[in-house]
mmCIF file of C-alpha atoms in Angstrom:
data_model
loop_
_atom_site.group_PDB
_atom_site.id
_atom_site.type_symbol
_atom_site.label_atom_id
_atom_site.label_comp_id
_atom_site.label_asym_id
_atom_site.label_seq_id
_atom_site.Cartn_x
_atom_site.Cartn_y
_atom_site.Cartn_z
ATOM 1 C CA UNK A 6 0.000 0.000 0.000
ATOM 2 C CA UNK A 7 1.331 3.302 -0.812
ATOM 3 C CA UNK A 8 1.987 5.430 1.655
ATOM 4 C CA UNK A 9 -0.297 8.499 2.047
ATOM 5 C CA UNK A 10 2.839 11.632 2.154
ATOM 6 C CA UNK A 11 5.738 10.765 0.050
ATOM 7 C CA UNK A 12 8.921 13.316 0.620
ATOM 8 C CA UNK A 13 11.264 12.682 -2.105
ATOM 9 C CA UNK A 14 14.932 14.008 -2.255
ATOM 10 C CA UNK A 15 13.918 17.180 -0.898
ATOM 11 C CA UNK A 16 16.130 20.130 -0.787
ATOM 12 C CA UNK A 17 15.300 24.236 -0.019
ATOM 13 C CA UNK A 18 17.495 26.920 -0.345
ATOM 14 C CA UNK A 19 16.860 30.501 1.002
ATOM 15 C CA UNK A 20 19.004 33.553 -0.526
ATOM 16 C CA UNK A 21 19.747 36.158 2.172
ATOM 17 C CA UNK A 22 21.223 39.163 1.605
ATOM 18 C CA UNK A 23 22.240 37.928 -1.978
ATOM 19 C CA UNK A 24 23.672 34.649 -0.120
ATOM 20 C CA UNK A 25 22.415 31.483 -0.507
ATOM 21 C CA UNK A 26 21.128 29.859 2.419
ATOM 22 C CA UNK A 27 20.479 25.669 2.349
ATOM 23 C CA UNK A 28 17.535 24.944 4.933
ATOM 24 C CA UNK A 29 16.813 21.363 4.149
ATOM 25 C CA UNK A 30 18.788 18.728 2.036
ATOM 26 C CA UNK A 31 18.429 15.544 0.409
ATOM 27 C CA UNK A 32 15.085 14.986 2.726
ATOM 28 C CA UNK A 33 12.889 11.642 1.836
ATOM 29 C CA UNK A 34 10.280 10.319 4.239
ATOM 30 C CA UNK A 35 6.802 8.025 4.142
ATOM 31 C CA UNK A 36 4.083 9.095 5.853
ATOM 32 C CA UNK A 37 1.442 6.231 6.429
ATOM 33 C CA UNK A 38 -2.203 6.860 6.362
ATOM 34 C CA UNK A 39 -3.638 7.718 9.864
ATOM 35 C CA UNK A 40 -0.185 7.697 11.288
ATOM 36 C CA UNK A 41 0.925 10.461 14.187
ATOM 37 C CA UNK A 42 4.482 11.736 13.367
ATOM 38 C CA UNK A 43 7.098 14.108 15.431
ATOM 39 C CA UNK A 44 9.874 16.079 14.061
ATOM 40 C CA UNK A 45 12.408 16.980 16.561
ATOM 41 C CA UNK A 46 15.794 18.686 15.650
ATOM 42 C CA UNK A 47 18.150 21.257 16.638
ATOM 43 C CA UNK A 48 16.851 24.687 16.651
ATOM 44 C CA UNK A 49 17.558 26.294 13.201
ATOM 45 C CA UNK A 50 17.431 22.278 11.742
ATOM 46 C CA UNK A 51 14.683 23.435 8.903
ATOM 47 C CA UNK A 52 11.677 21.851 10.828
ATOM 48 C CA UNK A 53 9.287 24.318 10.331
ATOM 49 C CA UNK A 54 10.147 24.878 6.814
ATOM 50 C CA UNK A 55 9.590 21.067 5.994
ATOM 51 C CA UNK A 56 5.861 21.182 7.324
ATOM 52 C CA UNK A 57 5.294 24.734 5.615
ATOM 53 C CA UNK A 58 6.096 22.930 2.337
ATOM 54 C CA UNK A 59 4.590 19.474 3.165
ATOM 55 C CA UNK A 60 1.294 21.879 3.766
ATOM 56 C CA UNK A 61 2.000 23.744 0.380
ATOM 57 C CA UNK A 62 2.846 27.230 2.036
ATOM 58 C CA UNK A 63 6.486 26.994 0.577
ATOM 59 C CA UNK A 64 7.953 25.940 -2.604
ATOM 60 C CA UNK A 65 10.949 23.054 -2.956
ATOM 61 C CA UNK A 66 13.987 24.346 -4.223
ATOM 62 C CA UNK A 67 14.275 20.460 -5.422
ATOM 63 C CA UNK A 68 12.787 17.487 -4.829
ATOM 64 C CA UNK A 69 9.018 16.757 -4.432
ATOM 65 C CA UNK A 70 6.529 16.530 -1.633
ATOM 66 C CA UNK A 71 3.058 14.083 -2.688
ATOM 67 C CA UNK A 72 0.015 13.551 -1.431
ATOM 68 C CA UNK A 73 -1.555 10.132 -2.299
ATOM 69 C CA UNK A 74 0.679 10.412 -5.347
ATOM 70 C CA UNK A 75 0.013 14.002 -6.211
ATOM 71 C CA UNK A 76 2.711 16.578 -5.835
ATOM 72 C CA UNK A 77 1.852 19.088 -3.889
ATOM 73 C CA UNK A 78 2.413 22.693 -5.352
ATOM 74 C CA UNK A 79 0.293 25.202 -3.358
ATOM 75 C CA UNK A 80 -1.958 24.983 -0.293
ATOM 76 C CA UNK A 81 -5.634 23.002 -1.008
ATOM 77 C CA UNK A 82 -8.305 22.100 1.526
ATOM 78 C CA UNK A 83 -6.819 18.783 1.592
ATOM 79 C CA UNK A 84 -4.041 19.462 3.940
ATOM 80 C CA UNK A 85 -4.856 21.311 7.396
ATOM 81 C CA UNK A 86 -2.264 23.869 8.957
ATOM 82 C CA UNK A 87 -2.049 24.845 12.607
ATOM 83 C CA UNK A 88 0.098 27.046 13.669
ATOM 84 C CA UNK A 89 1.999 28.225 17.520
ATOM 85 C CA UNK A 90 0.461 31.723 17.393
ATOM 86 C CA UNK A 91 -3.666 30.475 16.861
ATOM 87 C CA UNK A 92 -4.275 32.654 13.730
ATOM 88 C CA UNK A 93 -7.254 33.220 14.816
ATOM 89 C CA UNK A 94 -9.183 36.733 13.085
ATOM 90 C CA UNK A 95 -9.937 38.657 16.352
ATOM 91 C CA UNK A 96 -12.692 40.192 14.162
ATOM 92 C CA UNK A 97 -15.120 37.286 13.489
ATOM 93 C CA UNK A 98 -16.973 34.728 16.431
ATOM 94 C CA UNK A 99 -15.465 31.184 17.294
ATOM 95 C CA UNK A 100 -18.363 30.001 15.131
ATOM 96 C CA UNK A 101 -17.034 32.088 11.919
ATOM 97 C CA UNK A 102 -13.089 31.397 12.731
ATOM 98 C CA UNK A 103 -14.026 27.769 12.511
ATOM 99 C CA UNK A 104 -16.958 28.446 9.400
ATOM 100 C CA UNK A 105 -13.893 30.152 7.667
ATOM 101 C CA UNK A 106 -12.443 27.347 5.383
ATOM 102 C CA UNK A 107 -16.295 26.620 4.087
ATOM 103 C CA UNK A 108 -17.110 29.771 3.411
ATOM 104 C CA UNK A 109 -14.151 29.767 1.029
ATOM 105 C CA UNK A 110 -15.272 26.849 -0.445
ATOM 106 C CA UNK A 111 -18.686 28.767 -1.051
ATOM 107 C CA UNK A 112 -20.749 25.981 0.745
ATOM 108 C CA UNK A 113 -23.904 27.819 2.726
ATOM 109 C CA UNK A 114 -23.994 29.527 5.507
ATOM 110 C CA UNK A 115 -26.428 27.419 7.281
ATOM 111 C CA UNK A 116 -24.561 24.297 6.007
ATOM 112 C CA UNK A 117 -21.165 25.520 7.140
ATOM 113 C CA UNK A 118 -22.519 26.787 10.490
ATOM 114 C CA UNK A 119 -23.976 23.424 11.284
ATOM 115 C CA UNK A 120 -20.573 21.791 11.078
ATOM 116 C CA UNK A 121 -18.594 24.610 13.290
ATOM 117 C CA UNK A 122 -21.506 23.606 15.623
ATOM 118 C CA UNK A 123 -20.350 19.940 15.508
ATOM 119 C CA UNK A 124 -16.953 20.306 15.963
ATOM 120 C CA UNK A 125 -16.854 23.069 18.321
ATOM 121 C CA UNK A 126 -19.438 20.975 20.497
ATOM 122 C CA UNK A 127 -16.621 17.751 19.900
ATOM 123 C CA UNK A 128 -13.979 19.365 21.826
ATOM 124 C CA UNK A 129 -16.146 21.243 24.699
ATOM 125 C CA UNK A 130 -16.353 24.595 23.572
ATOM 126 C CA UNK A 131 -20.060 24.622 22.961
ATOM 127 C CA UNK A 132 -21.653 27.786 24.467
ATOM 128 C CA UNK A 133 -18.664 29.730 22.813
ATOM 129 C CA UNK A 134 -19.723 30.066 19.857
ATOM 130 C CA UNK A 135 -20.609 33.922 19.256
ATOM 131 C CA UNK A 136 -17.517 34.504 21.913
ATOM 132 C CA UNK A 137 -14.432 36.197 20.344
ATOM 133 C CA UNK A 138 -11.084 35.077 20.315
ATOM 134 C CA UNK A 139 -9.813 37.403 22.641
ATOM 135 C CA UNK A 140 -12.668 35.986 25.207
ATOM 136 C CA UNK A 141 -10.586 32.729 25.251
ATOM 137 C CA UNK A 142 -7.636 31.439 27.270
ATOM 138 C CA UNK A 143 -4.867 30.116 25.374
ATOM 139 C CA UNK A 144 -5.851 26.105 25.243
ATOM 140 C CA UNK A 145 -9.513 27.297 24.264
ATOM 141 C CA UNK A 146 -8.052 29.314 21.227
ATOM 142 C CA UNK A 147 -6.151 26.385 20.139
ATOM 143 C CA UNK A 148 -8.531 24.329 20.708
ATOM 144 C CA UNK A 149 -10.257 26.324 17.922
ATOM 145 C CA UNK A 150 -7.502 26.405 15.915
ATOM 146 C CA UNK A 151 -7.281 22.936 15.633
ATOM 147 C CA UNK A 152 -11.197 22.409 14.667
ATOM 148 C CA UNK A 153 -10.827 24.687 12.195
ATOM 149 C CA UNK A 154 -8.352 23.262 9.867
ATOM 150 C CA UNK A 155 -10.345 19.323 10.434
ATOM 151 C CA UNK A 156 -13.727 21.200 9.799
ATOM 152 C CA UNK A 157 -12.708 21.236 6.399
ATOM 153 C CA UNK A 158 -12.364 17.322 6.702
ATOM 154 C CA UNK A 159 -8.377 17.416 5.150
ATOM 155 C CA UNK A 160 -6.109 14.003 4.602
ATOM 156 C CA UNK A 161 -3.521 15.374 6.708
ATOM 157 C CA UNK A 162 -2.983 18.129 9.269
ATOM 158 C CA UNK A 163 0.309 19.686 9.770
ATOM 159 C CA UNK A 164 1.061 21.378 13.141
ATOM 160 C CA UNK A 165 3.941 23.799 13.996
ATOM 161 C CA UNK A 166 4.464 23.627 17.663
ATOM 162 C CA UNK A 167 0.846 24.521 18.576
ATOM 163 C CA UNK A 168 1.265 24.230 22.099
ATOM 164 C CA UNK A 169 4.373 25.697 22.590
ATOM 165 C CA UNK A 170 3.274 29.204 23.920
ATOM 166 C CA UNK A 171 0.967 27.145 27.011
ATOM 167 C CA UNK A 172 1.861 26.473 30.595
ATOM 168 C CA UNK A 173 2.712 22.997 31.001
ATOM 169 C CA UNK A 174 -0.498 21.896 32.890
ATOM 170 C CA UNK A 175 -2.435 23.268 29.990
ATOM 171 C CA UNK A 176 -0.126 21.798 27.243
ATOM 172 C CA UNK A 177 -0.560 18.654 29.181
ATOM 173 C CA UNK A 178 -4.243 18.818 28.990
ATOM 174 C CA UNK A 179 -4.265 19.727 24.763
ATOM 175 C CA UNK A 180 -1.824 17.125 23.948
ATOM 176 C CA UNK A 181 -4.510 13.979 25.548
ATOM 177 C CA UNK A 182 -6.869 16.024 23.912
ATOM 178 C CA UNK A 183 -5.105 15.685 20.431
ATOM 179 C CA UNK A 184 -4.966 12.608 20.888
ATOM 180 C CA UNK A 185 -8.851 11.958 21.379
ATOM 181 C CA UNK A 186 -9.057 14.131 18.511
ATOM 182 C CA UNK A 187 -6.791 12.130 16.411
ATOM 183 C CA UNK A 188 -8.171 9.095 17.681
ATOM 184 C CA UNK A 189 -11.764 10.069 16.425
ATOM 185 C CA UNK A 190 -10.760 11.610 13.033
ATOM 186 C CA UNK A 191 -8.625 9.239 11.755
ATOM 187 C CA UNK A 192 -6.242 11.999 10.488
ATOM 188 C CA UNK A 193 -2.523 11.784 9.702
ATOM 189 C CA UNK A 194 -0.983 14.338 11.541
ATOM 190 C CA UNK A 195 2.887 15.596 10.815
ATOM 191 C CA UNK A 196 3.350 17.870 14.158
ATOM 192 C CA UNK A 197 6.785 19.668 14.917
ATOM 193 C CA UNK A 198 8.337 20.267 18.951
ATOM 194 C CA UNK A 199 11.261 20.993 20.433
ATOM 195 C CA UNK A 200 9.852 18.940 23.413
ATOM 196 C CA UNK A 201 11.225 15.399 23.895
ATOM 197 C CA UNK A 202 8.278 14.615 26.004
ATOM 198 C CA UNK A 203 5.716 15.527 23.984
ATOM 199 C CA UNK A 204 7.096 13.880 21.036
ATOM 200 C CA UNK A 205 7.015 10.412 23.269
ATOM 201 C CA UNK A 206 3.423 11.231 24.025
ATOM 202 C CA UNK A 207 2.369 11.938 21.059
ATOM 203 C CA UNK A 208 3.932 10.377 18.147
ATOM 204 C CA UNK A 209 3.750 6.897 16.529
ATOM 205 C CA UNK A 210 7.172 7.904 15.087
ATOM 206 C CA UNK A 211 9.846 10.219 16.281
ATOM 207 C CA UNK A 212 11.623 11.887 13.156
ATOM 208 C CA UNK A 213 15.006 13.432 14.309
ATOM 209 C CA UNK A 214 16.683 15.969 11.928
ATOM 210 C CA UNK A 215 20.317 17.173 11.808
ATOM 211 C CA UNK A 216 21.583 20.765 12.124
ATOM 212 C CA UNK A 217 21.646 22.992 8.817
ATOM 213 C CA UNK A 218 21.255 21.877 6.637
ATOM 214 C CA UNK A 219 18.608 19.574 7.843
ATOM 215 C CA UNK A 220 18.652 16.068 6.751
ATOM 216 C CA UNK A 221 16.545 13.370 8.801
ATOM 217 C CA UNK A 222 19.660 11.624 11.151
ATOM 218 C CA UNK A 223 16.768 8.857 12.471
ATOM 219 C CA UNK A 224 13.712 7.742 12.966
ATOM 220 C CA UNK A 225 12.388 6.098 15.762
ATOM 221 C CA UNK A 226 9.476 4.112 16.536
ATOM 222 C CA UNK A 227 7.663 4.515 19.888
ATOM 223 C CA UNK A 228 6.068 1.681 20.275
ATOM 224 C CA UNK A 229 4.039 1.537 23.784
ATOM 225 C CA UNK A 230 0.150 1.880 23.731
ATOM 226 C CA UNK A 231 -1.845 4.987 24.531
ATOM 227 C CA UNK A 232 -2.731 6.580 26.981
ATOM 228 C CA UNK A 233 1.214 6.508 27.972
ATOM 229 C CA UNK A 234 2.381 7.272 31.099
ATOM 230 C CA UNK A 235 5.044 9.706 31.458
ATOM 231 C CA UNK A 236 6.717 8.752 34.162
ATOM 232 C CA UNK A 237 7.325 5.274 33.439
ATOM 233 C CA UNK A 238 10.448 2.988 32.615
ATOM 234 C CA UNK A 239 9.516 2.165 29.081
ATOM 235 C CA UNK A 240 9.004 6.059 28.417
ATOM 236 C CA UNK A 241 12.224 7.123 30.238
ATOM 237 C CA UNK A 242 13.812 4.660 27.903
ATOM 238 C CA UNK A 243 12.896 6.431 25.090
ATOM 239 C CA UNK A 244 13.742 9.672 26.501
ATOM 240 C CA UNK A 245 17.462 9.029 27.026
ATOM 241 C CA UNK A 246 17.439 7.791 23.697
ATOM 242 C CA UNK A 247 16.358 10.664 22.134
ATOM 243 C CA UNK A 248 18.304 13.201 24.297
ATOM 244 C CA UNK A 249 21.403 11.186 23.376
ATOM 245 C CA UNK A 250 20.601 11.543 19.809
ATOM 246 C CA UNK A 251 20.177 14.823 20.321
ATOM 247 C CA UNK A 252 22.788 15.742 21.842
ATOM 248 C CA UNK A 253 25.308 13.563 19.398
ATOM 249 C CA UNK A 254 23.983 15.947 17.012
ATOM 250 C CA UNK A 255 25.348 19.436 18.837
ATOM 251 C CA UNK A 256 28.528 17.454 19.425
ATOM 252 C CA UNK A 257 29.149 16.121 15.986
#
C-alpha cells in the first residue's frame, strides 16, 4: 500500500542578503495513512520549513513533496495547517473562525454553520460560539484552531508547535486532547516540537533531523500503547534515547 505523504529528495534553499542559504537537504520520508508523526531537531534544523512545504505554504527548491501520489504545489483544503500563534481573526466569532475554510469553499452559511456547531461541540467549547477570540484562554483558542483546519475534513494536518506558547499543565491537557481528537478523526498528523516529552506522548514515530542543513539523522518508533504514562520505565527509555541523539547531534 502506498503510503499516504511521500517526501522525495527534498532540498530548499533561502538567498539572504544575496547569499544562498540551504535549509533542508536531500530529505525523503513516508508518511502512512492515519499515522501520528514528530519532528524533533536542533533549533535552526529546517523543521518548520519542511511542514510549511509538506502543507504547500512553501515551494521546494528540489525534490518533491506528494500527497496520495500528487505533488503538492500550493496549499488546497486537503491538507490542514495549525500554527503556535492560533491565527485566529480577532474580528469574526469562534463560530465564523471555525466556518472560515467553508465559506471559502462557497458551501452555505447554514450548512457551514452546522458543522462549526459539531466540531466546536466535539472538543467542549459549545456555548462559545458567538464569543471572540480574545474571550478565550490560550488552550480554548487552540482548541479552535485545531477544529478549524479538520472542519474542512483534510487528509492530513500539519502542526507547527501549537502548544508551545501554554503552561505545562495546559499543554498537558491539549496534547490527551489531540490525541482523542486524532483518535476520532482518523487523520494523519505531521506535528513539529522541540519537546522530547511531547514527542514520546504523542507520536507513533519520532523523526530526528540534523543541524543545517537539515537532513533526517533517524527515525524512531515509539512503540508503547496509549494513553502513555510519562513517568514510566519504558518512556524514560525512550527519553534518554532521544536526548542522546540529540545531543550527538550538537557534538558532531
Amino acid at each position: 500500500m502506498a503510503a499516504l505523504l511521500e517526501i522525495k529528495d527534498l532540498s530548499k534553499s533561502f538567498s539572504v542578503k544575496g547569499k544562498s542559504f540551504e535549509a533542508l537537504r536531500d530529505v525523503n520520508l513516508s508518511v502512512d495513512d492515519k499515522e501520528f508523526i514528530c519532528i524533533l531537531g536542533p533549533s535552526g534544523c529546517g523543521k518548520t520549513t519542511l511542514l510549511r512545504i509538506m502543507a504547500g505554504l512553501e515551494r521546494p527548491s528540489g525534490g518533491a513533496v506528494l500527497l496520495d501520489g500528487v505533488p503538492i504545489e500550493g496549499p488546497g483544503p486537503q491538507r490542514g495547517m495549525v500554527f503556535q500563534e492560533y491565527s485566529l481573526f480577532p474580528w469574526r466569532t469562534i463560530l465564523d473562525n471555525v466556518a472560515f475554510g467553508l465559506e471559502l469553499q462557497g458551501v452555505s452559511k447554514a450548512e457551514r454553520h452546522e458543522k462549526a456547531h459539531q466540531y466546536i461541540q466535539a472538543v467542549g467549547l459549545a456555548g462559545f460560539e458567538n464569543s471572540y477570540p480574545h474571550e478565550l484562554s490560550g488552550g480554548m483558542k487552540q482548541r479552535v484552531a485545531i477544529v478549524r483546519a479538520l472542519v474542512n475534513n483534510p487528509r492530513a494536518l500539519f502542526m507547527d508547535e501549537p502548544f508551545g506558547a501554554l503552561d505545562a499543565q495546559t499543554r498537558n491537557v491539549m496534547q490527551s486532547e489531540l490525541l482523542r481528537i486524532w483518535q476520532e478523526q482518523q487523520k494523519t498528523v505531521v506535528f513539529v516540537t522541540h519537546s522530547v516529552d511531547e514527542a514520546i506522548y504523542l507520536a507513533d514515530r519520532v523523526v530526528i533531523m540534523s543541524a543545517r542543513p537539515g537532513q533526517i539523522n533517524e527515525i524512531i518508533d515509539v512503540d508503547l500503547p496509549r494513553p502513555r504514562i510519562r513517568t514510566s520505565t519504558e518512556v524514560n527509555r525512550y527519553r534518554e534515547r532521544i536526548l542522546s541523539d540529540l545531543k550527538s547531534l550538537r557534538n558532531g
